[in-house]
Amino acid sequence: MGHDIVYRDATVYDGTGSPGSVVDVAVDGDRIAEIGSVRGGAEREVDATGLALAPGFIDVHTHDDFAAMLHPDMAFKSIGGVTTCVVGNCGMGAAPRDTAWKQGESFHPGASPPHYDGFAGYFSILDAQPPGVNVVALAGHGTIRLDTMGTESSAPTSRQMSAMRATLAEAVEAGVVGMSTGLVYEPGRHATTEELIELTGELTGTGCLYATHMRDEGVGLLDSVAEALAIGRAADVPVQISHHKANGRTAWGLVQRSLALIDEARADGQVVHADQYPYTAGSTILSAVIGWLEPGTGLGSADLVIASCPEHPVWEGRSIDDIAVELDRDPHAAAAVVLAEEPNTTVVIHSMNEDDVQTVMAHPSTMIGSDGLPTLDSKPHPRLSNTFARVLGHYSRELAVFEMAEAVHRMTGMSAEAFGLVDRGAVREGAFADLVLFDEAVIVDRATYADPLRMPMGISEVVVNGTAVAQGGTHSGARPGRALRRSAP
Ligand SMILES: [Zn+2]
C-alpha cells in the first residue's frame, strides 16, 4: 500500500531552526507518515529535488475573523504559504457576533456574514463551512468592552466587569488561545492597566496568552512595553507584543530599548514574544491615526496613504497630502473630509525606519505575523499576501538578517509553541501535514503599495491537513482548514 503523497529529495526545514537536510517526506491522510528514505510508491510522487519543504506558515497576527467565512478559500493567504491564521488581534475578536461585525464590517463593506452565538458558535460555523486554512482565535478585549459598555470611557462597574469576565470565560471555554487588546482604538483605549489586569485574570492557568497592540508605539513605546509586561506578570500569562515597532521619526531607535526590556523580562523567567511584519509602513483605520497629523509625531501628511475607501475609491492609493491639495484644505481638514465621506477608511502609514525593522526581526523574541487587513477590493497593504515570502527572500536570502532555517522557525515551530498549537509548525512524523514547498533561491514578495495583490513568487505547492490547496500560484478551491481549539494546558 503506497502513501498518498511522497516528496522526493526535498531539502527539509523542520521548523525547529535546524539546518535543512535532504530527505523524502511521505503524507498519509492529514498527517506526515514518514521522513527519510521512503520506499514504495505513492498516489502522487513529487520530485522536490532542489526545493525546500517546510511546515506551513502560521500567520500569528491576522484580522481574518470574517474573511474565513466571507472568502472561505483564503487564497490570498494560502498562495503565499500560510496554512494557519490566528484571528482576533488588536482587541477585535469574532464574538459576540453583532458587536464583532460592527468592528469588522469596515474590511468587508456590504457583506453579510452568518449569525452565531459566542466563540462556540463561531467555531461551529467554521467546522460546518471549513475555510482553506486552519483558524486559531483570540478573544478581543475591545469587542467584549464595546458589547458590555458601549463607548463609555469610564472604568467598568463591578457588574460590568462581571459581564465582561463572563463573555471572556465563554471564549476561553470554547477554545480561544488568548485575549488581545487594541489600546489605541475605541473602546480599548479607555481601559486602564487595572481593568486589563483584572480581565486578564480570567486567563490565568488556562494556557491562554495576552496579546497587545500597545497604547503607544511612538515616543511612549517603553512605557507601553512595561504595561504589557506588568499585565502578563500580574495575571501570570505569556505576553505577545503585536507588530513590534517604533512609530514616527521621533521614536526611531527606541526598539533597541524595548527589546532590552523584553530581554530583561525573559531573563526573569517571564514568557514574552513579539510579532512583526517585514515592512517600514503600517496600516490601520484612518480614524485611529488622524491625530498623527498634528505636529510633534514626526509623521507628515505625505506619509499617510488611503488604502481602502469604498465610498470614494478614486482616493485609494493617494496620500492625504495629495488629497489636501485637491480639496484645497490643510491636511488635517482634508483627512476629516475623507472620514466624513467614509468613516471606515483604512490607510497605509509610512512610519518606520528600516534599521529598526531589521533590529526587531533579528531579535530572538520575534516571530512573523502579517497584520494584513483583508480589504480585497481595494489597495490593502502588501503585507496581506506577501509577508512570509518577503521575510524568506528579501530579509533572509538577500539581506542575511538570519539563516533560512531560522526564518522558517520564526514562522512555524516558534509560532506553534507560543500559541499552543499541537502537532503544527513541524515537519515531523505524526505531525499534521501542513506543508509549503518552495524554491529558496527564488522565493520573494512581488506586491507593491501600488499593486498590492500580486502574489509572491517561488512557492510551488501549499498543503493543509494533507490536501494541496495551491500549486504553482493557483488555488485549487479546496477548503481543508479546521477551527483549532486550544488544547488543555
Ligand atoms: Zn494592531
Short mmCIF file of C-alpha atoms and ligand atoms in Angstrom, two decimals:
data_model
loop_
_atom_site.label_atom_id
_atom_site.label_comp_id
_atom_site.label_asym_id
_atom_site.label_seq_id
_atom_site.Cartn_x
_atom_site.Cartn_y
_atom_site.Cartn_z
CA MET A 1 0.00 0.00 0.00
CA GLY A 2 1.58 3.28 -1.08
CA HIS A 3 1.41 6.70 0.51
CA ASP A 4 -0.92 9.48 -0.55
CA ILE A 5 1.95 11.89 -1.38
CA VAL A 6 5.72 11.47 -1.35
CA TYR A 7 8.05 14.45 -1.77
CA ARG A 8 11.34 13.05 -3.08
CA ASP A 9 14.72 14.56 -2.16
CA ALA A 10 13.33 17.73 -0.61
CA THR A 11 15.56 20.00 1.45
CA VAL A 12 13.52 19.82 4.64
CA TYR A 13 13.47 22.67 7.13
CA ASP A 14 11.68 21.01 10.03
CA GLY A 15 10.62 24.21 11.79
CA THR A 16 12.92 23.84 14.82
CA GLY A 17 15.61 26.07 13.34
CA SER A 18 17.84 23.11 12.45
CA PRO A 19 19.58 23.37 9.08
CA GLY A 20 17.90 21.81 6.06
CA SER A 21 18.54 18.18 5.19
CA VAL A 22 17.71 16.31 2.00
CA VAL A 23 15.16 13.53 2.60
CA ASP A 24 11.84 12.15 1.35
CA VAL A 25 8.63 13.07 3.16
CA ALA A 26 5.51 10.91 2.90
CA VAL A 27 1.97 12.06 3.71
CA ASP A 28 -0.95 9.77 4.55
CA GLY A 29 -4.34 11.36 5.15
CA ASP A 30 -3.87 14.53 7.17
CA ARG A 31 -0.54 13.57 8.76
CA ILE A 32 3.13 13.23 7.91
CA ALA A 33 3.63 9.46 7.81
CA GLU A 34 7.32 9.00 7.19
CA ILE A 35 10.51 11.00 6.79
CA GLY A 36 13.76 9.56 5.44
CA SER A 37 14.36 7.25 2.55
CA VAL A 38 10.76 6.38 1.74
CA ARG A 39 10.29 3.06 -0.07
CA GLY A 40 7.41 2.17 -2.32
CA GLY A 41 5.22 4.35 -4.45
CA ALA A 42 2.58 6.92 -3.78
CA GLU A 43 -0.61 8.11 -5.32
CA ARG A 44 1.24 11.36 -6.07
CA GLU A 45 5.03 11.49 -6.34
CA VAL A 46 6.59 14.97 -6.25
CA ASP A 47 10.16 15.42 -7.40
CA ALA A 48 11.31 18.02 -4.89
CA THR A 49 14.98 17.99 -5.88
CA GLY A 50 16.42 21.45 -5.27
CA LEU A 51 13.29 22.64 -3.47
CA ALA A 52 12.74 23.41 0.21
CA LEU A 53 9.94 21.73 2.16
CA ALA A 54 8.87 23.50 5.34
CA PRO A 55 5.94 23.44 7.73
CA GLY A 56 3.06 25.61 6.50
CA PHE A 57 3.45 29.18 7.69
CA ILE A 58 1.49 30.22 10.77
CA ASP A 59 0.31 33.82 10.46
CA VAL A 60 0.08 34.75 14.14
CA HIS A 61 -1.32 38.21 13.51
CA THR A 62 -4.36 38.42 11.25
CA HIS A 63 -7.70 40.15 11.02
CA ASP A 64 -9.29 37.32 9.05
CA ASP A 65 -12.09 36.59 11.54
CA PHE A 66 -14.79 37.29 8.94
CA ALA A 67 -12.64 36.66 5.85
CA ALA A 68 -12.55 32.98 6.90
CA MET A 69 -16.32 32.93 6.28
CA LEU A 70 -16.67 35.53 3.51
CA HIS A 71 -13.63 34.50 1.40
CA PRO A 72 -13.52 30.88 2.58
CA ASP A 73 -10.87 29.60 0.17
CA MET A 74 -8.50 32.14 1.79
CA ALA A 75 -6.46 32.05 -1.43
CA PHE A 76 -4.92 35.45 -0.64
CA LYS A 77 -3.25 33.76 2.33
CA SER A 78 -2.51 30.22 1.24
CA ILE A 79 -0.96 31.07 -2.15
CA GLY A 80 1.66 32.89 -0.06
CA GLY A 81 2.35 29.77 2.02
CA VAL A 82 0.10 30.41 5.04
CA THR A 83 -1.70 27.31 6.34
CA THR A 84 -2.90 28.65 9.72
CA CYS A 85 -4.22 32.11 10.68
CA VAL A 86 -4.54 33.45 14.20
CA VAL A 87 -7.56 35.78 14.10
CA GLY A 88 -8.88 38.24 16.69
CA ASN A 89 -5.89 40.55 17.04
CA CYS A 90 -5.72 44.18 18.20
CA GLY A 91 -8.73 43.89 20.51
CA MET A 92 -11.11 42.89 17.71
CA GLY A 93 -12.45 39.36 18.14
CA ALA A 94 -15.10 37.32 16.32
CA ALA A 95 -17.63 37.26 19.16
CA PRO A 96 -20.06 38.43 20.43
CA ARG A 97 -21.01 38.34 16.76
CA ASP A 98 -23.07 41.51 16.27
CA THR A 99 -20.55 43.69 18.08
CA ALA A 100 -17.67 41.97 16.29
CA TRP A 101 -19.30 42.71 12.94
CA LYS A 102 -19.64 46.41 13.84
CA GLN A 103 -15.83 46.41 14.10
CA GLY A 104 -15.14 44.02 11.23
CA GLU A 105 -17.53 45.45 8.66
CA SER A 106 -15.03 48.09 7.59
CA PHE A 107 -12.95 45.32 5.97
CA HIS A 108 -15.96 43.83 4.15
CA PRO A 109 -18.33 46.62 3.12
CA GLY A 110 -21.76 45.36 2.13
CA ALA A 111 -21.15 41.73 3.14
CA SER A 112 -23.41 39.75 5.47
CA PRO A 113 -21.64 37.03 7.42
CA PRO A 114 -23.64 34.30 9.16
CA HIS A 115 -25.04 34.68 12.67
CA TYR A 116 -23.72 32.63 15.58
CA ASP A 117 -23.58 32.63 19.37
CA GLY A 118 -20.28 33.24 21.08
CA PHE A 119 -16.97 31.64 20.17
CA ALA A 120 -18.56 28.19 20.38
CA GLY A 121 -20.89 29.32 17.58
CA TYR A 122 -18.04 30.87 15.58
CA PHE A 123 -16.02 27.66 15.70
CA SER A 124 -19.12 25.62 14.75
CA ILE A 125 -19.62 27.74 11.64
CA LEU A 126 -16.00 27.08 10.63
CA ASP A 127 -16.49 23.35 11.32
CA ALA A 128 -19.56 23.27 9.08
CA GLN A 129 -18.17 25.51 6.33
CA PRO A 130 -14.43 24.99 6.53
CA PRO A 131 -12.04 27.60 5.18
CA GLY A 132 -8.93 26.84 3.12
CA VAL A 133 -6.62 27.46 6.10
CA ASN A 134 -6.71 26.47 9.78
CA VAL A 135 -8.11 29.14 12.09
CA VAL A 136 -6.98 29.86 15.64
CA ALA A 137 -8.78 32.60 17.57
CA LEU A 138 -8.05 35.23 20.17
CA ALA A 139 -10.90 36.90 22.06
CA GLY A 140 -10.83 40.69 21.63
CA HIS A 141 -10.95 42.98 24.67
CA GLY A 142 -12.28 45.85 22.57
CA THR A 143 -15.14 43.71 21.28
CA ILE A 144 -16.01 42.49 24.76
CA ARG A 145 -15.88 46.02 26.22
CA LEU A 146 -17.94 47.51 23.39
CA ASP A 147 -20.50 44.74 23.82
CA THR A 148 -20.82 45.34 27.57
CA MET A 149 -20.20 49.08 27.94
CA GLY A 150 -20.62 50.66 24.53
CA THR A 151 -18.18 53.51 24.08
CA GLU A 152 -18.24 54.59 27.76
CA SER A 153 -14.88 56.00 28.74
CA SER A 154 -15.32 55.36 32.46
CA ALA A 155 -13.99 52.37 34.37
CA PRO A 156 -16.34 49.38 34.39
CA THR A 157 -18.65 48.97 37.38
CA SER A 158 -18.31 45.67 39.20
CA ARG A 159 -21.41 44.46 37.40
CA GLN A 160 -19.88 45.42 34.01
CA MET A 161 -16.61 43.71 34.96
CA SER A 162 -18.53 40.54 35.82
CA ALA A 163 -20.33 40.69 32.50
CA MET A 164 -17.03 41.13 30.60
CA ARG A 165 -15.45 38.27 32.53
CA ALA A 166 -18.41 36.05 31.68
CA THR A 167 -18.08 36.88 27.97
CA LEU A 168 -14.36 36.13 28.09
CA ALA A 169 -14.99 32.92 30.03
CA GLU A 170 -17.24 31.68 27.22
CA ALA A 171 -14.43 32.34 24.73
CA VAL A 172 -11.88 30.52 26.88
CA GLU A 173 -14.25 27.58 27.35
CA ALA A 174 -14.89 27.44 23.58
CA GLY A 175 -11.15 27.23 22.88
CA VAL A 176 -9.58 30.61 22.12
CA VAL A 177 -5.82 30.77 22.69
CA GLY A 178 -5.82 34.15 24.42
CA MET A 179 -7.17 37.67 24.59
CA SER A 180 -5.95 40.61 22.53
CA THR A 181 -6.14 44.31 23.25
CA GLY A 182 -6.09 47.32 20.93
CA LEU A 183 -5.19 50.17 23.27
CA VAL A 184 -5.14 52.90 20.62
CA TYR A 185 -8.61 52.07 19.34
CA GLU A 186 -12.14 52.72 20.51
CA PRO A 187 -13.09 51.49 23.01
CA GLY A 188 -9.93 49.68 24.18
CA ARG A 189 -8.08 52.94 24.77
CA HIS A 190 -10.36 53.74 27.71
CA ALA A 191 -9.22 50.67 29.64
CA THR A 192 -6.78 51.28 32.48
CA THR A 193 -3.98 48.86 33.30
CA GLU A 194 -6.04 47.76 36.35
CA GLU A 195 -9.03 46.87 34.17
CA LEU A 196 -6.82 44.83 31.90
CA ILE A 197 -5.13 43.02 34.79
CA GLU A 198 -8.48 42.12 36.27
CA LEU A 199 -9.90 40.83 33.00
CA THR A 200 -6.70 39.01 32.03
CA GLY A 201 -7.01 37.22 35.38
CA GLU A 202 -9.71 35.17 33.66
CA LEU A 203 -6.91 33.60 31.57
CA THR A 204 -4.71 32.54 34.50
CA GLY A 205 -3.99 28.83 34.48
CA THR A 206 -5.77 28.20 31.17
CA GLY A 207 -2.77 28.23 28.84
CA CYS A 208 -4.10 31.40 27.17
CA LEU A 209 -1.82 34.36 26.36
CA TYR A 210 -2.23 38.13 26.44
CA ALA A 211 -1.61 39.75 23.02
CA THR A 212 -1.48 43.50 22.74
CA HIS A 213 -1.50 46.31 20.26
CA MET A 214 0.04 48.64 22.79
CA ARG A 215 -1.15 52.07 23.92
CA ASP A 216 1.66 53.99 22.26
CA GLU A 217 4.13 52.69 19.67
CA GLY A 218 5.76 56.12 19.28
CA VAL A 219 7.71 58.03 21.92
CA GLY A 220 5.73 56.19 24.61
CA LEU A 221 6.91 52.78 23.40
CA LEU A 222 8.88 51.86 26.52
CA ASP A 223 6.01 52.67 28.91
CA SER A 224 3.75 50.61 26.67
CA VAL A 225 6.03 47.58 26.79
CA ALA A 226 6.29 47.98 30.57
CA GLU A 227 2.48 47.99 30.81
CA ALA A 228 2.19 44.82 28.68
CA LEU A 229 4.80 43.06 30.81
CA ALA A 230 3.08 44.15 34.04
CA ILE A 231 -0.26 42.76 32.85
CA GLY A 232 1.34 39.45 31.87
CA ARG A 233 3.13 39.22 35.22
CA ALA A 234 0.05 40.08 37.29
CA ALA A 235 -2.11 37.50 35.52
CA ASP A 236 0.75 35.02 35.12
CA VAL A 237 0.13 34.54 31.40
CA PRO A 238 2.51 34.77 28.41
CA VAL A 239 2.72 38.14 26.63
CA GLN A 240 2.60 38.61 22.87
CA ILE A 241 3.58 42.11 21.76
CA SER A 242 1.82 42.78 18.47
CA HIS A 243 3.63 44.27 15.49
CA HIS A 244 6.66 45.39 17.48
CA LYS A 245 7.91 48.69 16.05
CA ALA A 246 8.84 52.31 16.74
CA ASN A 247 6.35 54.59 15.04
CA GLY A 248 7.27 58.04 13.75
CA ARG A 249 10.67 59.69 13.29
CA THR A 250 10.74 60.98 16.87
CA ALA A 251 10.61 57.38 18.16
CA TRP A 252 13.07 55.74 15.75
CA GLY A 253 15.77 53.78 17.52
CA LEU A 254 13.66 53.10 20.63
CA VAL A 255 13.33 49.43 19.63
CA GLN A 256 16.84 48.87 21.00
CA ARG A 257 15.47 49.68 24.44
CA SER A 258 12.12 47.95 24.03
CA LEU A 259 13.99 44.78 23.04
CA ALA A 260 16.18 45.19 26.14
CA LEU A 261 13.01 45.32 28.28
CA ILE A 262 11.88 42.06 26.69
CA ASP A 263 15.31 40.51 27.32
CA GLU A 264 15.18 41.52 30.99
CA ALA A 265 11.70 40.08 31.45
CA ARG A 266 12.74 36.84 29.75
CA ALA A 267 15.83 36.62 31.93
CA ASP A 268 13.45 36.88 34.91
CA GLY A 269 11.52 33.90 33.60
CA GLN A 270 8.57 35.72 32.02
CA VAL A 271 7.28 34.28 28.73
CA VAL A 272 7.32 37.15 26.22
CA HIS A 273 7.24 37.17 22.42
CA ALA A 274 6.51 39.69 19.72
CA ASP A 275 5.35 39.54 16.15
CA GLN A 276 6.38 41.67 13.21
CA TYR A 277 5.55 42.29 9.56
CA PRO A 278 8.51 42.96 7.25
CA TYR A 279 7.79 46.50 6.03
CA THR A 280 8.55 50.09 7.03
CA ALA A 281 4.90 51.07 6.57
CA GLY A 282 1.99 50.12 8.78
CA SER A 283 -1.73 50.10 8.07
CA THR A 284 -4.84 50.78 10.09
CA ILE A 285 -8.10 52.71 10.13
CA LEU A 286 -7.75 56.43 9.41
CA SER A 287 -9.86 57.38 12.43
CA ALA A 288 -7.22 55.90 14.76
CA VAL A 289 -4.35 57.93 13.30
CA ILE A 290 -5.86 61.27 12.28
CA GLY A 291 -4.26 62.72 15.42
CA TRP A 292 -0.85 61.90 13.95
CA LEU A 293 -1.32 64.76 11.53
CA GLU A 294 -0.72 67.11 14.46
CA PRO A 295 2.83 68.45 14.79
CA GLY A 296 5.28 66.56 17.00
CA THR A 297 4.73 62.98 15.90
CA GLY A 298 7.38 63.05 13.22
CA LEU A 299 4.82 61.97 10.64
CA GLY A 300 3.59 64.07 7.79
CA SER A 301 0.51 64.02 5.63
CA ALA A 302 2.60 62.66 2.75
CA ASP A 303 3.26 59.56 4.89
CA LEU A 304 -0.45 58.68 5.12
CA VAL A 305 -1.89 56.98 2.02
CA ILE A 306 -5.51 55.88 1.59
CA ALA A 307 -5.73 52.07 1.31
CA SER A 308 -9.47 51.50 1.16
CA CYS A 309 -12.31 54.00 0.88
CA PRO A 310 -15.33 52.19 -0.59
CA GLU A 311 -17.41 55.38 -0.87
CA HIS A 312 -14.65 57.16 -2.78
CA PRO A 313 -12.34 54.62 -4.44
CA VAL A 314 -10.54 57.24 -6.55
CA TRP A 315 -8.75 58.30 -3.37
CA GLU A 316 -7.28 54.82 -2.86
CA GLY A 317 -3.51 54.86 -3.34
CA ARG A 318 -3.27 58.65 -2.81
CA SER A 319 -1.70 60.47 0.14
CA ILE A 320 -3.56 62.83 2.47
CA ASP A 321 -1.13 65.47 1.23
CA ASP A 322 -2.26 64.93 -2.32
CA ILE A 323 -5.95 64.94 -1.37
CA ALA A 324 -5.44 68.12 0.66
CA VAL A 325 -4.18 69.88 -2.47
CA GLU A 326 -7.16 68.60 -4.46
CA LEU A 327 -9.61 69.76 -1.78
CA ASP A 328 -7.71 73.00 -1.14
CA ARG A 329 -7.64 72.40 2.64
CA ASP A 330 -4.98 71.77 5.21
CA PRO A 331 -4.11 68.08 5.66
CA HIS A 332 -5.99 67.64 8.94
CA ALA A 333 -9.16 69.14 7.45
CA ALA A 334 -8.73 67.02 4.31
CA ALA A 335 -8.48 63.87 6.44
CA ALA A 336 -11.65 64.94 8.25
CA VAL A 337 -13.42 65.27 4.89
CA VAL A 338 -12.28 61.75 3.92
CA LEU A 339 -13.56 60.37 7.23
CA ALA A 340 -16.88 62.16 6.89
CA GLU A 341 -17.24 60.63 3.43
CA GLU A 342 -16.26 57.13 4.62
CA PRO A 343 -15.76 56.53 8.37
CA ASN A 344 -14.27 53.09 7.65
CA THR A 345 -11.39 54.40 5.53
CA THR A 346 -8.15 52.47 6.03
CA VAL A 347 -4.66 53.86 5.41
CA VAL A 348 -1.07 52.79 4.80
CA ILE A 349 1.31 54.80 7.02
CA HIS A 350 4.98 55.18 6.14
CA SER A 351 6.16 55.48 9.72
CA MET A 352 9.11 53.16 10.40
CA ASN A 353 12.84 53.01 9.98
CA GLU A 354 14.50 50.17 8.06
CA ASP A 355 17.25 49.68 10.67
CA ASP A 356 14.59 49.28 13.35
CA VAL A 357 12.72 46.71 11.25
CA GLN A 358 15.88 44.63 10.90
CA THR A 359 16.85 45.05 14.57
CA VAL A 360 13.45 43.76 15.71
CA MET A 361 13.49 40.92 13.19
CA ALA A 362 16.90 39.67 14.25
CA HIS A 363 15.87 39.51 17.92
CA PRO A 364 15.08 36.02 19.25
CA SER A 365 11.69 37.10 20.68
CA THR A 366 10.27 37.99 17.26
CA MET A 367 8.05 35.77 15.14
CA ILE A 368 6.33 36.70 11.90
CA GLY A 369 2.73 37.86 11.55
CA SER A 370 1.27 39.80 8.63
CA ASP A 371 -1.30 42.07 10.34
CA GLY A 372 -2.92 42.10 6.88
CA LEU A 373 -6.30 43.78 6.53
CA PRO A 374 -8.38 41.67 4.10
CA THR A 375 -9.89 44.54 2.11
CA LEU A 376 -9.55 42.57 -1.11
CA ASP A 377 -11.42 45.06 -3.30
CA SER A 378 -9.10 47.98 -2.57
CA LYS A 379 -5.40 48.70 -2.19
CA PRO A 380 -4.53 46.83 1.03
CA HIS A 381 -1.02 46.92 2.45
CA PRO A 382 1.09 44.36 0.52
CA ARG A 383 1.84 42.57 3.82
CA LEU A 384 -1.56 40.88 3.45
CA SER A 385 -0.29 38.26 1.00
CA ASN A 386 3.46 38.74 0.74
CA THR A 387 4.78 38.87 4.30
CA PHE A 388 6.27 35.38 4.52
CA ALA A 389 7.87 35.33 1.07
CA ARG A 390 9.40 38.73 1.82
CA VAL A 391 10.95 37.55 5.08
CA LEU A 392 12.39 34.44 3.39
CA GLY A 393 13.52 36.07 0.15
CA HIS A 394 14.37 39.64 0.99
CA TYR A 395 15.35 39.58 4.67
CA SER A 396 16.88 36.09 4.91
CA ARG A 397 18.37 35.36 1.47
CA GLU A 398 19.18 38.89 0.27
CA LEU A 399 19.96 40.76 3.50
CA ALA A 400 21.05 37.79 5.67
CA VAL A 401 19.18 39.07 8.75
CA PHE A 402 19.01 35.40 9.69
CA GLU A 403 19.58 31.97 8.13
CA MET A 404 16.79 30.39 6.09
CA ALA A 405 16.29 27.72 8.79
CA GLU A 406 15.85 30.40 11.44
CA ALA A 407 13.49 32.40 9.21
CA VAL A 408 11.34 29.29 8.77
CA HIS A 409 11.42 28.67 12.54
CA ARG A 410 10.11 32.20 13.22
CA MET A 411 7.01 31.47 11.12
CA THR A 412 6.38 27.83 12.08
CA GLY A 413 7.79 25.98 15.11
CA MET A 414 8.26 29.06 17.28
CA SER A 415 4.75 30.30 16.49
CA ALA A 416 3.13 26.91 17.13
CA GLU A 417 4.80 26.68 20.51
CA ALA A 418 3.90 30.21 21.59
CA PHE A 419 0.25 29.78 20.62
CA GLY A 420 -0.02 26.20 21.90
CA LEU A 421 -0.73 24.57 18.54
CA VAL A 422 -0.11 20.86 18.98
CA ASP A 423 1.44 18.90 16.09
CA ARG A 424 1.59 22.03 13.91
CA GLY A 425 4.55 24.03 12.69
CA ALA A 426 6.77 20.98 12.35
CA VAL A 427 7.88 18.57 9.66
CA ARG A 428 7.93 15.53 11.93
CA GLU A 429 6.45 12.05 11.68
CA GLY A 430 2.95 12.18 13.15
CA ALA A 431 2.55 15.95 12.82
CA PHE A 432 -0.25 17.38 10.69
CA ALA A 433 0.68 17.67 7.03
CA ASP A 434 0.62 21.47 6.74
CA LEU A 435 3.44 21.99 4.24
CA VAL A 436 4.99 24.55 1.89
CA LEU A 437 7.23 23.57 -1.00
CA PHE A 438 9.30 26.49 -2.28
CA ASP A 439 12.44 27.41 -4.17
CA GLU A 440 14.68 29.15 -1.66
CA ALA A 441 16.78 30.69 -4.44
CA VAL A 442 13.71 32.33 -5.97
CA ILE A 443 11.08 32.96 -3.28
CA VAL A 444 10.36 36.66 -2.80
CA ASP A 445 7.49 39.10 -2.44
CA ARG A 446 6.10 40.78 -5.56
CA ALA A 447 3.34 43.00 -4.18
CA THR A 448 3.94 46.74 -4.02
CA TYR A 449 1.93 49.53 -2.43
CA ALA A 450 0.70 50.42 -5.92
CA ASP A 451 -0.04 46.82 -6.89
CA PRO A 452 -0.63 45.13 -3.54
CA LEU A 453 -2.45 41.96 -4.52
CA ARG A 454 0.30 40.43 -6.66
CA MET A 455 1.15 37.07 -5.18
CA PRO A 456 4.71 36.19 -4.19
CA MET A 457 6.89 34.06 -6.43
CA GLY A 458 8.82 30.85 -5.79
CA ILE A 459 6.13 28.91 -3.90
CA SER A 460 5.34 25.65 -5.74
CA GLU A 461 2.83 23.96 -3.50
CA VAL A 462 0.91 24.53 -0.28
CA VAL A 463 -0.75 21.68 1.63
CA VAL A 464 -3.25 21.99 4.50
CA ASN A 465 -4.09 18.88 6.55
CA GLY A 466 -2.75 16.67 3.76
CA THR A 467 -4.69 18.34 0.94
CA ALA A 468 -3.00 20.55 -1.67
CA VAL A 469 -4.70 23.95 -1.73
CA ALA A 470 -2.32 25.85 -4.03
CA GLN A 471 0.01 24.71 -6.77
CA GLY A 472 2.14 26.94 -8.98
CA GLY A 473 0.47 30.05 -7.58
CA THR A 474 -3.05 28.87 -8.36
CA HIS A 475 -5.61 27.99 -5.71
CA SER A 476 -7.46 24.70 -6.15
CA GLY A 477 -10.61 25.83 -4.32
CA ALA A 478 -10.08 23.10 -1.72
CA ARG A 479 -11.06 24.01 1.84
CA PRO A 480 -9.40 21.50 4.17
CA GLY A 481 -8.83 24.01 7.02
CA ARG A 482 -10.06 23.47 10.57
CA ALA A 483 -11.01 25.56 13.56
CA LEU A 484 -8.24 24.75 16.03
CA ARG A 485 -9.38 24.95 19.65
CA ARG A 486 -6.84 25.43 22.41
CA SER A 487 -5.55 22.18 23.87
CA ALA A 488 -5.59 21.66 27.62
CA PRO A 489 -2.56 23.30 29.30
ZN ZN B 1 -2.75 46.27 15.72
#
